[in-house]
Structure formats: structure tokens, C-alpha cells
Tab-separated table of C-alpha atoms in Angstrom:
chain	number	residue	atom	x	y	z
A	193	UNK	CA	-0.084	0.218	0.084
A	194	UNK	CA	1.065	3.567	-0.834
A	195	UNK	CA	0.444	5.552	2.453
A	196	UNK	CA	0.558	8.664	0.314
A	197	UNK	CA	-2.648	7.773	-1.708
A	198	UNK	CA	-4.688	6.660	1.321
A	199	UNK	CA	-7.963	8.869	1.760
A	200	UNK	CA	-8.645	9.815	5.458
A	201	UNK	CA	-11.678	11.509	6.717
A	202	UNK	CA	-13.698	11.820	10.366
A	203	UNK	CA	-17.384	11.445	10.312
A	204	UNK	CA	-18.983	12.625	13.432
A	205	UNK	CA	-22.857	11.905	13.878
A	206	UNK	CA	-24.559	14.186	16.167
A	207	UNK	CA	-26.700	12.342	18.128
A	208	UNK	CA	-27.481	15.049	20.593
A	209	UNK	CA	-30.838	14.538	21.726
A	210	UNK	CA	-31.874	17.690	22.994
A	211	UNK	CA	-30.488	21.101	22.961
A	212	UNK	CA	-30.074	22.799	26.418
A	213	UNK	CA	-31.293	26.424	25.954
A	214	UNK	CA	-31.357	27.463	29.689
A	215	UNK	CA	-28.507	25.656	31.098
A	216	UNK	CA	-25.273	25.209	29.990
A	217	UNK	CA	-25.245	21.613	30.996
A	218	UNK	CA	-25.281	17.678	29.180
A	219	UNK	CA	-27.707	16.210	31.736
A	220	UNK	CA	-30.041	13.290	30.849
A	221	UNK	CA	-33.542	13.623	29.654
A	222	UNK	CA	-36.549	11.554	31.489
A	223	UNK	CA	-38.057	10.212	28.615
A	224	UNK	CA	-36.402	7.660	26.066
A	225	UNK	CA	-33.561	10.118	24.622
A	226	UNK	CA	-31.930	8.975	27.874
A	227	UNK	CA	-28.421	10.972	27.211
A	228	UNK	CA	-26.683	13.204	24.557
A	229	UNK	CA	-23.818	11.648	23.294
A	230	UNK	CA	-21.790	12.320	19.761
A	231	UNK	CA	-20.552	9.344	17.828
A	232	UNK	CA	-16.913	9.844	16.023
A	233	UNK	CA	-15.970	7.363	13.417
A	234	UNK	CA	-12.355	7.877	11.957
A	235	UNK	CA	-12.176	6.074	8.410
A	236	UNK	CA	-9.083	5.523	6.426
A	237	UNK	CA	-10.045	4.076	2.804
A	238	UNK	CA	-7.567	2.805	-0.169
A	239	UNK	CA	-8.541	0.551	-3.136
A	240	UNK	CA	-7.278	-2.247	-0.848
A	241	UNK	CA	-8.521	-1.891	2.549
A	242	UNK	CA	-10.913	0.386	4.965
A	243	UNK	CA	-10.117	1.167	8.437
A	244	UNK	CA	-12.422	2.806	10.836
A	245	UNK	CA	-12.507	3.095	14.588
A	246	UNK	CA	-15.256	4.405	16.009
A	247	UNK	CA	-15.845	6.390	19.374
A	248	UNK	CA	-18.686	8.274	21.511
A	249	UNK	CA	-18.320	11.034	23.816
A	250	UNK	CA	-21.039	11.913	26.158
A	251	UNK	CA	-21.984	14.083	29.186
A	252	UNK	CA	-22.141	12.479	32.764
A	253	UNK	CA	-25.441	10.678	32.511
A	254	UNK	CA	-26.975	12.168	35.949
A	255	UNK	CA	-29.186	15.278	36.410
A	256	UNK	CA	-27.295	18.055	36.847
A	257	UNK	CA	-27.120	21.512	35.625
A	258	UNK	CA	-24.807	24.656	35.696
A	259	UNK	CA	-26.242	28.270	35.792
A	260	UNK	CA	-25.210	29.862	32.475
A	261	UNK	CA	-25.359	33.314	33.928
A	262	UNK	CA	-22.426	33.042	36.265
A	263	UNK	CA	-18.405	33.202	35.329
A	264	UNK	CA	-17.741	30.304	37.485
A	265	UNK	CA	-20.939	28.412	37.883
A	266	UNK	CA	-21.338	25.476	40.197
A	267	UNK	CA	-22.173	22.158	39.280
A	268	UNK	CA	-25.784	21.033	40.974
A	269	UNK	CA	-27.008	17.762	41.207
A	270	UNK	CA	-30.667	17.685	40.808
A	271	UNK	CA	-31.758	14.507	41.894
A	272	UNK	CA	-31.125	11.591	44.146
A	273	UNK	CA	-29.026	8.587	43.034
A	274	UNK	CA	-32.068	6.154	43.652
A	275	UNK	CA	-34.227	8.517	41.448
A	276	UNK	CA	-31.436	8.605	38.910
A	277	UNK	CA	-30.117	5.014	38.679
A	278	UNK	CA	-32.809	3.425	36.254
A	279	UNK	CA	-32.683	5.922	33.546
A	280	UNK	CA	-28.635	5.525	34.076
A	281	UNK	CA	-29.076	1.960	33.681
A	282	UNK	CA	-31.076	2.391	30.804
A	283	UNK	CA	-28.594	4.798	28.791
A	284	UNK	CA	-25.809	2.341	29.121
A	285	UNK	CA	-28.222	-0.744	28.291
A	286	UNK	CA	-28.408	0.937	24.888
A	287	UNK	CA	-25.271	1.785	24.279
A	288	UNK	CA	-24.230	-1.726	25.178
A	289	UNK	CA	-26.696	-2.934	22.593
A	290	UNK	CA	-25.572	-0.906	19.993
A	291	UNK	CA	-21.631	-1.206	20.370
A	292	UNK	CA	-20.881	-3.828	22.754
A	293	UNK	CA	-18.650	-3.324	26.052
A	294	UNK	CA	-18.398	0.285	26.780
A	295	UNK	CA	-14.956	1.729	28.263
A	296	UNK	CA	-15.999	4.830	30.271
A	297	UNK	CA	-12.762	7.221	30.321
A	298	UNK	CA	-13.492	9.965	32.747
A	299	UNK	CA	-11.672	12.991	32.359
A	300	UNK	CA	-12.997	15.078	35.542
A	301	UNK	CA	-10.504	16.469	37.942
A	302	UNK	CA	-10.641	17.047	41.614
A	303	UNK	CA	-11.523	20.384	41.831
A	304	UNK	CA	-14.728	20.806	44.159
A	305	UNK	CA	-16.823	22.074	40.838
A	306	UNK	CA	-16.306	18.524	39.502
A	307	UNK	CA	-15.165	16.012	41.980
A	308	UNK	CA	-18.821	15.475	43.533
A	309	UNK	CA	-20.112	14.829	39.873
A	310	UNK	CA	-17.310	12.571	39.102
A	311	UNK	CA	-17.952	10.626	42.175
A	312	UNK	CA	-21.768	10.044	41.200
A	313	UNK	CA	-20.749	8.937	38.160
A	314	UNK	CA	-18.772	6.198	39.596
A	315	UNK	CA	-21.067	5.514	42.341
A	316	UNK	CA	-24.057	4.820	39.494
A	317	UNK	CA	-21.620	2.417	37.704
A	318	UNK	CA	-20.710	0.399	40.927
A	319	UNK	CA	-24.075	-0.082	42.554
A	320	UNK	CA	-25.803	-0.701	39.264
A	321	UNK	CA	-27.457	-4.174	39.272
A	322	UNK	CA	-28.142	-4.224	35.593
A	323	UNK	CA	-24.394	-3.157	34.491
A	324	UNK	CA	-21.628	-5.421	35.370
A	325	UNK	CA	-17.934	-3.397	36.254
A	326	UNK	CA	-15.225	-5.231	34.399
A	327	UNK	CA	-17.801	-7.142	32.260
A	328	UNK	CA	-19.873	-5.027	29.984
A	329	UNK	CA	-19.017	-1.507	31.442
A	330	UNK	CA	-15.024	-0.795	32.396
A	331	UNK	CA	-14.001	2.529	34.036
A	332	UNK	CA	-11.149	4.572	33.774
A	333	UNK	CA	-10.353	7.801	35.866
A	334	UNK	CA	-7.577	10.385	34.276
A	335	UNK	CA	-7.439	13.220	36.061
A	336	UNK	CA	-6.655	15.535	32.971
A	337	UNK	CA	-5.533	18.607	34.681
A	338	UNK	CA	-3.534	16.856	37.072
A	339	UNK	CA	-1.814	14.675	34.725
A	340	UNK	CA	-0.852	17.461	32.224
A	341	UNK	CA	-0.290	20.227	34.946
A	342	UNK	CA	3.767	19.686	34.970
A	343	UNK	CA	4.719	18.235	31.674
A	344	UNK	CA	1.997	20.154	29.740
A	345	UNK	CA	-0.619	18.450	27.211
A	346	UNK	CA	2.300	15.778	25.786
A	347	UNK	CA	1.424	13.963	29.234
A	348	UNK	CA	-2.186	13.155	27.713
A	349	UNK	CA	-0.201	10.001	26.183
A	350	UNK	CA	-0.205	8.590	29.933
A	351	UNK	CA	-3.996	7.434	29.300
A	352	UNK	CA	-2.786	4.862	26.570
A	353	UNK	CA	-1.279	2.311	29.341
A	354	UNK	CA	-4.560	2.728	31.379
A	355	UNK	CA	-6.773	1.502	28.312
A	356	UNK	CA	-4.095	-0.319	26.227
A	357	UNK	CA	-5.693	-4.023	27.383
A	358	UNK	CA	-9.505	-2.573	26.463
A	359	UNK	CA	-7.765	-0.955	23.071
A	360	UNK	CA	-6.458	-4.457	21.765
A	361	UNK	CA	-9.240	-6.087	22.877
A	362	UNK	CA	-11.993	-4.059	21.571
A	363	UNK	CA	-9.736	-3.580	18.111
A	364	UNK	CA	-11.048	-1.725	15.093
A	365	UNK	CA	-12.772	-2.661	11.844
A	366	UNK	CA	-10.975	-3.292	8.789
A	367	UNK	CA	-12.326	-4.664	5.556
A	368	UNK	CA	-10.636	-5.908	2.535
A	369	UNK	CA	-11.969	-4.071	-0.382
A	370	UNK	CA	-10.751	-6.253	-3.208
A	371	UNK	CA	-11.953	-9.406	-1.665
A	372	UNK	CA	-15.200	-7.793	-0.256
A	373	UNK	CA	-14.998	-9.378	3.151
A	374	UNK	CA	-14.752	-7.896	6.871
A	375	UNK	CA	-10.862	-8.968	8.264
A	376	UNK	CA	-11.535	-7.445	11.760
A	377	UNK	CA	-14.357	-5.993	13.714
A	378	UNK	CA	-14.633	-3.335	16.508
A	379	UNK	CA	-16.352	-5.447	19.487
A	380	UNK	CA	-16.729	-2.500	22.019
A	381	UNK	CA	-16.539	1.449	21.916
A	382	UNK	CA	-14.891	3.994	24.375
A	383	UNK	CA	-17.042	6.515	25.903
A	384	UNK	CA	-14.813	9.778	26.862
A	385	UNK	CA	-16.094	12.769	28.795
A	386	UNK	CA	-14.991	15.972	30.623
A	387	UNK	CA	-17.463	18.530	32.022
A	388	UNK	CA	-18.889	19.653	28.832
A	389	UNK	CA	-17.382	17.071	26.484
A	390	UNK	CA	-15.073	19.660	24.357
A	391	UNK	CA	-11.636	20.401	24.859
A	392	UNK	CA	-10.103	17.585	27.199
A	393	UNK	CA	-12.302	15.105	25.472
A	394	UNK	CA	-10.999	16.413	22.025
A	395	UNK	CA	-7.404	15.882	22.745
A	396	UNK	CA	-7.943	12.320	24.635
A	397	UNK	CA	-10.010	11.204	21.685
A	398	UNK	CA	-7.543	12.092	19.494
A	399	UNK	CA	-4.967	10.224	21.154
A	400	UNK	CA	-6.901	7.056	21.629
A	401	UNK	CA	-7.693	7.325	17.939
A	402	UNK	CA	-3.992	7.431	16.951
A	403	UNK	CA	-3.389	4.610	19.131
A	404	UNK	CA	-5.781	2.421	17.202
A	405	UNK	CA	-4.556	3.901	13.747
A	406	UNK	CA	-0.744	2.694	14.763
A	407	UNK	CA	-2.158	-0.596	15.598
A	408	UNK	CA	-3.972	-0.957	12.138
A	409	UNK	CA	-0.917	0.301	10.566
A	410	UNK	CA	1.520	-1.995	11.961
A	411	UNK	CA	-1.010	-5.534	12.043
A	412	UNK	CA	-1.447	-5.169	8.399
A	413	UNK	CA	2.253	-3.950	7.866
A	414	UNK	CA	0.880	-0.900	6.047
A	415	UNK	CA	4.180	0.931	7.328
A	416	UNK	CA	6.950	0.489	9.333
A	417	UNK	CA	7.037	1.187	13.060
A	418	UNK	CA	9.443	3.883	12.104
A	419	UNK	CA	7.165	5.426	9.936
A	420	UNK	CA	4.187	5.993	12.513
A	421	UNK	CA	6.288	8.472	14.690
A	422	UNK	CA	4.728	11.774	15.696
A	423	UNK	CA	6.412	13.666	12.515
A	424	UNK	CA	5.315	11.077	9.869
A	425	UNK	CA	2.962	11.949	7.224
A	426	UNK	CA	0.153	10.088	8.210
A	427	UNK	CA	0.358	11.091	11.949
A	428	UNK	CA	0.225	14.748	10.888
A	429	UNK	CA	-2.816	14.361	8.722
A	430	UNK	CA	-4.585	12.249	11.300
A	431	UNK	CA	-3.873	15.004	13.997
A	432	UNK	CA	-5.248	17.696	11.460
A	433	UNK	CA	-8.145	16.159	10.939
A	434	UNK	CA	-8.989	15.705	14.162
A	435	UNK	CA	-8.145	19.340	15.076
A	436	UNK	CA	-10.666	20.228	12.534
A	437	UNK	CA	-13.347	18.040	13.842
A	438	UNK	CA	-12.942	19.455	17.293
A	439	UNK	CA	-13.192	22.891	16.159
A	440	UNK	CA	-16.360	21.928	14.316
A	441	UNK	CA	-17.974	20.468	17.348
A	442	UNK	CA	-16.652	23.624	19.528
A	443	UNK	CA	-18.341	25.823	17.108
A	444	UNK	CA	-21.619	24.326	17.229
A	445	UNK	CA	-21.361	24.375	21.058
A	446	UNK	CA	-19.605	27.353	22.096
A	447	UNK	CA	-19.168	29.723	18.883
A	448	UNK	CA	-15.396	29.215	18.973
A	449	UNK	CA	-12.999	27.016	17.903
A	450	UNK	CA	-11.681	24.432	20.251
A	451	UNK	CA	-8.909	25.182	22.950
A	452	UNK	CA	-5.855	23.253	22.628
A	453	UNK	CA	-6.204	22.993	18.986
A	454	UNK	CA	-2.718	24.100	18.610
A	455	UNK	CA	-1.340	21.328	20.410
A	456	UNK	CA	-3.712	19.021	18.561
A	457	UNK	CA	-2.287	20.227	15.190
A	458	UNK	CA	1.680	20.530	15.844
A	459	UNK	CA	2.147	18.264	18.885
A	460	UNK	CA	3.365	21.064	20.827
A	461	UNK	CA	2.065	24.205	22.542
A	462	UNK	CA	3.390	27.579	21.210
A	463	UNK	CA	3.207	30.841	22.496
A	464	UNK	CA	0.710	31.941	19.824
A	465	UNK	CA	-1.478	28.517	20.727
A	466	UNK	CA	-1.558	30.117	24.230
A	467	UNK	CA	-2.519	33.392	23.538
A	468	UNK	CA	-5.235	31.851	21.060
A	469	UNK	CA	-6.670	30.209	23.637
A	470	UNK	CA	-6.940	32.777	26.090
A	471	UNK	CA	-8.578	34.844	23.249
A	472	UNK	CA	-11.249	32.127	22.847
A	473	UNK	CA	-11.753	31.907	26.535
A	474	UNK	CA	-13.039	35.143	26.628
A	475	UNK	CA	-14.940	34.896	23.877
A	476	UNK	CA	-16.603	32.238	24.941
A	477	UNK	CA	-17.450	33.732	28.403
A	478	UNK	CA	-18.712	36.783	26.614
A	479	UNK	CA	-21.113	34.465	24.116
A	480	UNK	CA	-22.273	32.706	26.874
A	481	UNK	CA	-23.253	35.569	29.333
A	482	UNK	CA	-24.253	38.222	26.730
A	483	UNK	CA	-25.576	36.549	23.077
A	484	UNK	CA	-26.922	33.483	24.019
A	485	UNK	CA	-30.112	34.591	25.781
A	486	UNK	CA	-30.576	37.054	22.769
A	487	UNK	CA	-30.144	34.155	20.477
A	488	UNK	CA	-32.874	31.889	22.346
A	489	UNK	CA	-35.088	35.256	22.457
A	490	UNK	CA	-34.983	35.357	18.365
A	491	UNK	CA	-35.574	31.473	18.220
A	492	UNK	CA	-38.769	31.991	20.677
A	493	UNK	CA	-39.970	34.837	18.577
A	494	UNK	CA	-39.944	33.125	15.228
A	495	UNK	CA	-41.613	30.084	16.798
A	496	UNK	CA	-44.117	32.053	18.617
A	497	UNK	CA	-43.436	30.982	21.799
A	498	UNK	CA	-43.045	34.857	23.726
A	499	UNK	CA	-46.031	35.612	25.903
A	500	UNK	CA	-47.920	37.813	23.705
A	501	UNK	CA	-47.864	35.364	20.860
A	502	UNK	CA	-49.529	32.797	19.160
A	503	UNK	CA	-47.517	29.512	18.890
A	504	UNK	CA	-46.255	28.715	15.171
A	505	UNK	CA	-48.167	25.419	13.881
A	506	UNK	CA	-45.118	22.942	12.709
A	507	UNK	CA	-47.060	20.655	10.570
A	508	UNK	CA	-45.405	17.299	9.957
A	509	UNK	CA	-47.872	14.738	8.213
A	510	UNK	CA	-46.342	11.341	9.445
A	511	UNK	CA	-46.333	12.815	12.901
A	512	UNK	CA	-50.043	14.285	12.526
A	513	UNK	CA	-51.236	10.614	11.144
A	514	UNK	CA	-49.510	8.830	14.014
A	515	UNK	CA	-50.790	10.832	16.831
A	516	UNK	CA	-54.453	10.909	15.587
A	517	UNK	CA	-54.416	7.149	15.251
A	518	UNK	CA	-52.943	6.890	18.629
A	519	UNK	CA	-55.439	9.344	20.598
A	520	UNK	CA	-58.122	6.841	18.879
A	521	UNK	CA	-56.650	4.023	20.387
A	522	UNK	CA	-55.438	5.542	23.568
A	523	UNK	CA	-58.064	3.583	25.699
A	524	UNK	CA	-56.062	0.549	24.885
A	525	UNK	CA	-52.642	1.476	26.267
A	526	UNK	CA	-53.643	4.433	28.656
A	527	UNK	CA	-54.867	3.899	32.223
A	528	UNK	CA	-55.730	6.225	35.144
A	529	UNK	CA	-55.298	6.337	38.829
A	530	UNK	CA	-55.685	8.781	41.431
A	531	UNK	CA	-52.593	10.587	43.580
A	532	UNK	CA	-52.314	12.129	46.748
A	533	UNK	CA	-50.251	14.911	46.977
A	534	UNK	CA	-48.734	16.869	49.932
A	535	UNK	CA	-47.672	20.290	50.108
A	536	UNK	CA	-46.322	22.478	52.592
A	537	UNK	CA	-44.154	25.358	53.421
A	538	UNK	CA	-41.894	25.518	56.768
A	539	UNK	CA	-39.690	28.441	57.967
A	540	UNK	CA	-36.990	26.700	60.051
A	541	UNK	CA	-35.383	29.896	61.394
A	542	UNK	CA	-31.888	28.815	60.660
A	543	UNK	CA	-32.449	25.505	62.540
A	544	UNK	CA	-29.615	22.855	62.571
A	545	UNK	CA	-30.726	20.417	64.992
A	546	UNK	CA	-32.178	16.826	64.009
A	547	UNK	CA	-36.458	17.185	64.797
A	548	UNK	CA	-38.609	15.002	64.146
A	549	UNK	CA	-41.116	16.063	61.510
A	550	UNK	CA	-43.845	13.514	61.776
A	551	UNK	CA	-46.362	15.283	63.131
A	552	UNK	CA	-46.223	18.135	60.024
A	553	UNK	CA	-45.882	15.375	57.604
A	554	UNK	CA	-47.935	12.399	58.685
A	555	UNK	CA	-50.774	14.093	60.873
A	556	UNK	CA	-53.176	11.214	61.214
A	557	UNK	CA	-49.979	8.434	60.938
A	558	UNK	CA	-49.908	5.880	58.636
A	559	UNK	CA	-53.534	6.540	57.363
A	560	UNK	CA	-52.235	9.303	55.062
A	561	UNK	CA	-48.995	8.555	52.971
A	562	UNK	CA	-49.131	10.869	49.985
A	563	UNK	CA	-47.746	9.955	46.666
A	564	UNK	CA	-45.778	12.969	46.020
A	565	UNK	CA	-44.680	15.538	48.680
A	566	UNK	CA	-43.374	19.063	47.955
A	567	UNK	CA	-41.930	20.970	50.700
A	568	UNK	CA	-40.982	24.666	50.544
A	569	UNK	CA	-38.178	25.845	53.257
A	570	UNK	CA	-37.082	29.507	54.248
A	571	UNK	CA	-34.363	30.626	56.124
A	572	UNK	CA	-32.225	27.392	55.898
A	573	UNK	CA	-29.413	29.349	56.774
A	574	UNK	CA	-29.167	32.174	58.862
A	575	UNK	CA	-30.397	35.856	57.325
A	576	UNK	CA	-26.960	37.721	58.186
A	577	UNK	CA	-24.827	39.516	55.676
A	578	UNK	CA	-22.468	37.046	56.019
A	579	UNK	CA	-24.300	33.864	55.380
A	580	UNK	CA	-25.768	35.103	52.826
A	581	UNK	CA	-23.187	36.225	50.869
A	582	UNK	CA	-21.370	32.974	51.331
A	583	UNK	CA	-24.294	30.816	51.418
A	584	UNK	CA	-23.851	27.311	52.910
A	585	UNK	CA	-25.489	24.956	50.642
A	586	UNK	CA	-24.802	21.905	52.931
A	587	UNK	CA	-27.425	23.059	55.158
A	588	UNK	CA	-29.926	22.207	52.014
A	589	UNK	CA	-28.562	18.278	52.469
A	590	UNK	CA	-29.182	18.764	56.441
A	591	UNK	CA	-33.035	19.208	55.691
A	592	UNK	CA	-32.955	16.582	52.635
A	593	UNK	CA	-31.875	13.893	55.108
A	594	UNK	CA	-34.207	15.111	58.022
A	595	UNK	CA	-37.099	14.682	55.551
A	596	UNK	CA	-36.134	11.641	53.841
A	597	UNK	CA	-35.843	9.992	57.446
A	598	UNK	CA	-39.208	11.122	58.299
A	599	UNK	CA	-41.149	10.104	55.257
A	600	UNK	CA	-39.383	6.540	55.173
A	601	UNK	CA	-40.296	5.674	58.786
A	602	UNK	CA	-43.025	3.505	57.304
A	603	UNK	CA	-42.822	0.586	54.392
A	604	UNK	CA	-43.049	3.007	51.700
A	605	UNK	CA	-39.924	4.211	50.105
A	606	UNK	CA	-39.845	7.902	49.259
A	607	UNK	CA	-37.162	9.190	46.571
A	608	UNK	CA	-35.809	12.713	45.670
A	609	UNK	CA	-36.482	13.491	42.518
A	610	UNK	CA	-35.530	17.261	42.331
A	611	UNK	CA	-33.805	19.785	44.713
A	612	UNK	CA	-33.846	23.592	43.990
A	613	UNK	CA	-32.079	26.337	46.293
A	614	UNK	CA	-30.955	29.747	46.688
A	615	UNK	CA	-29.241	31.184	49.467
A	616	UNK	CA	-31.698	30.614	52.288
A	617	UNK	CA	-34.990	28.853	50.301
A	618	UNK	CA	-35.301	25.120	49.412
A	619	UNK	CA	-37.626	23.419	47.470
A	620	UNK	CA	-37.560	19.430	47.772
A	621	UNK	CA	-39.629	17.674	45.463
A	622	UNK	CA	-40.122	13.663	46.997
A	623	UNK	CA	-42.140	10.991	45.227
A	624	UNK	CA	-43.156	7.257	46.236
A	625	UNK	CA	-40.492	4.905	44.333
A	626	UNK	CA	-43.282	2.859	42.494
A	627	UNK	CA	-44.554	6.192	40.924
A	628	UNK	CA	-41.402	7.897	40.256
A	629	UNK	CA	-41.298	6.262	36.763
A	630	UNK	CA	-44.310	8.029	35.801
A	631	UNK	CA	-42.772	11.261	36.721
A	632	UNK	CA	-41.173	12.641	33.579
A	633	UNK	CA	-39.410	16.270	32.429
A	634	UNK	CA	-38.817	17.590	36.188
A	635	UNK	CA	-37.615	20.991	35.924
A	636	UNK	CA	-36.590	23.560	38.666
A	637	UNK	CA	-35.502	27.263	38.596
A	638	UNK	CA	-34.384	29.852	41.133
A	639	UNK	CA	-34.244	33.779	41.029
A	640	UNK	CA	-31.947	36.283	43.098
A	641	UNK	CA	-34.028	39.579	43.619
A	642	UNK	CA	-32.069	41.076	46.426
A	643	UNK	CA	-29.766	43.988	45.978
A	644	UNK	CA	-30.990	44.162	42.154
A	645	UNK	CA	-30.795	40.724	41.579
A	646	UNK	CA	-27.272	39.897	43.100
A	647	UNK	CA	-28.049	38.707	46.442
A	648	UNK	CA	-30.419	35.811	47.442
A	649	UNK	CA	-31.631	37.402	50.779
A	650	UNK	CA	-34.990	37.872	48.603
A	651	UNK	CA	-35.924	35.868	45.861
A	652	UNK	CA	-37.798	32.600	44.938
A	653	UNK	CA	-37.370	29.031	44.100
A	654	UNK	CA	-39.912	26.898	41.747
């Protein structure tokens, strides 16, 4: 084979199941579209042989959010681990059915904004009764920031020894074009993530792709080992294509090219590349905080979704036909039942002691056990200037535990489906475990109105 005559391309299939216009997050959906992910396929084709290697990237498949109005937004996990586990398992079962064993490569760091989310991710994998760790799901944690802090981005290659066995086991796809037969199949897939699945993920996926490509070139004696160095032409072409690929995805998501693309293209980080990354970071912050809302306003106006408008009717003949038929048959697959809802509000006056809420939540004991419990709390932290400016959100967890303990004192199990807190205000949404699967599209919001919207001494949660 003449390596100079190879045709190399990168195909990425956008499988994002929904767009998040309110929160800059990649979370899971309550419905069948369980999580957002992008499938990337690197293809090399010649008149003799075709090579392909597929990877996917995806967000942490739990319910989490970040408020885009903040410069350094905190990650908020909005649903309990018990409530999230069924959806988490569903997402991975779908991946496994499509790709085979899934090897998770988690690039989150130990920073306070990421460590809780990273730990939740691992907890879901290890506690799952439907997934088998080191069977159909594998997990590798690679702290990207820590690993590259001393030696720069070249240290990202350290991820390969951690996944080498999986890389050799899962393999790649190879097809004999002349004989028209499959020579080798890829039997699993790497699922890589950082927080937003952009810059860190781009670089690590590129390194994994190159490792698989080198294995192929050497296995089929396409080139000598000495010709797969970082300076060889095929490696340079591979890296350029991956850098372009990263820029394309980043443009869709942030409006700028990817960070670290200078290293992706040239294998080293120059001063010009560092300055370019700084410029992109500032541009992203500006777009995120000042332009996204305007774009969303324009989209809503065109679709007629503003309060004073009549919504635009988007006519889809196939959808209209199916919906009409389903409505006529609804009695065959729809059932109805009554549910009991308990809604309450409680000003706790900064209380931090363990108290029994039974007389409030179960005023007549076991005779009334609601299916849904929605509780609003005020003054979960003391209303002092210091506590408001440095809100202690662990106080919210304190009340979560007290309410959960009280609700679960009888045989029925309640799980937390949503929590929303701003400063001293907190809202909790519990539901009986056997009813949780019927509750979908749970959303929450908070608004600070104190000091012109800067402080949470006044405001609301919903």
C-alpha cells in the first residue's frame, strides 16, 4: 500500500437528543432519549483496505445543571442517586446493545466543581444491578488537569497504558475492499467525557484514535513502525483532521474553535497557541453570558413562543397521522389512577438540630401517606450578611436527610426527584419509588431579587 494515496476522513454523527437553552449542561433526559452523546468515526480508505475506529463522547448521564449566568458556575446535581439509577442503567444498556462493552474514560478533575459529579458517576456504575463492572462496562479515571499540569499536554499520552488492554481487546474495523470481506471487527467502544465534552475530550479522543490507527498500520504492515512517529505524514494528517473535527463541534456548542487545538495540530503548545486559547476563553465567556439569551429570544420569537404570541404550528404529516391514530386507540394503552399530593411550607429559622417532622408530614399517621411530597423551606441558613454572601448549601442537604428519614419511616420508600436552592430558600420534591417512573420532565428554577438580583436575601425557588 502507498500510504500517500490513502484517503482519510473523520465522520461525526450528531446524536444530541435535545438542546439545553437554559442551562449550559449536558444532562440526561427523562424520556427515551436518555442522554446526549456524539458518535465519532475515523475512517481510512484505500483501493485495497478500509479501516474505521468508532468512539463516542457523552455528558455525565445524571441529572445535573450549571447556571450560565455565572462566570464560574457551580455544578448542581438535582436528583437523588436512587431516582437517577434507572435512567442511568437505561442509557448504558442502550449503548451496550449498539456498541458492545462500553469503556468509560472520565477526565473530570478533583476540583470542587467536578469531584462530586465524578464520584456520582462512579457510584452509579458500581451500584448498578443491571451493569457489570469489568464485564460490559469498564471505568478509567484520568485526571486530565493533574496529569498535564507539570509536563504539558504531551502528558495526555499517559492515558494509553491505562486503557491498552481494552484498546487491544475491542480492536478496530478492517475491510478487504478487493475481496469484499470483513477482516476485523470492533467489539466495543470508548465513551469519553470531561465536564462539557469539548477540549479535554477532543484531545484524549484524538490520542486514543491515533493509538488504534497505529495498531492497524502495524498489524497489516501498511507502514513500518518507524514511519508512525509523531513527525510522519500519516500522523500529521490524522492530527489535523481531529483538530478540525474538534473545532467543528466546539463551534456548534460555544461559537469558537476548540481550545488546545494548537497542540492537536502540531504536537506542541506554542506561545501563539496559548494566546489564541486565552482569546477563545474570553470569547466563550462573552458569548455565554451576553449573546446566548439574545439568540434564544430570537428563536422563541420566530416560533411564536413569547407570552404575547400565538405559537407557530409546525405541520408534520407523518407525526399528525400517527398522533391521530394513537389518540383513537388511547384506551388500549392508557390507564388512570388518583394520586395524593402533600404540599407544605416551613420557615425553619436557621435551625440545625435533628428534629422529628412526623406531626407535620403524617398528621394522622399511616392513614395518609401521600404519593408526592413537595416542601418549601425558608431560612435554612441564618439571615445575616455573611451567611447570605457565602451561602452554605450543605444546610440544604441537612434538611434533605431529615425529610427523607421522616418520609421513609414506614414501609413505603420515598426518593428525592428534585431539589432547588438559592441562599436560604429550598424546595424539595419527593415521590414514592413505585410512582417515580411516571414522573418525567422535572424542571426547577431559582431567581435572586435582593440588591438588584445580585443577592439571595430575597427571591424564590420553583
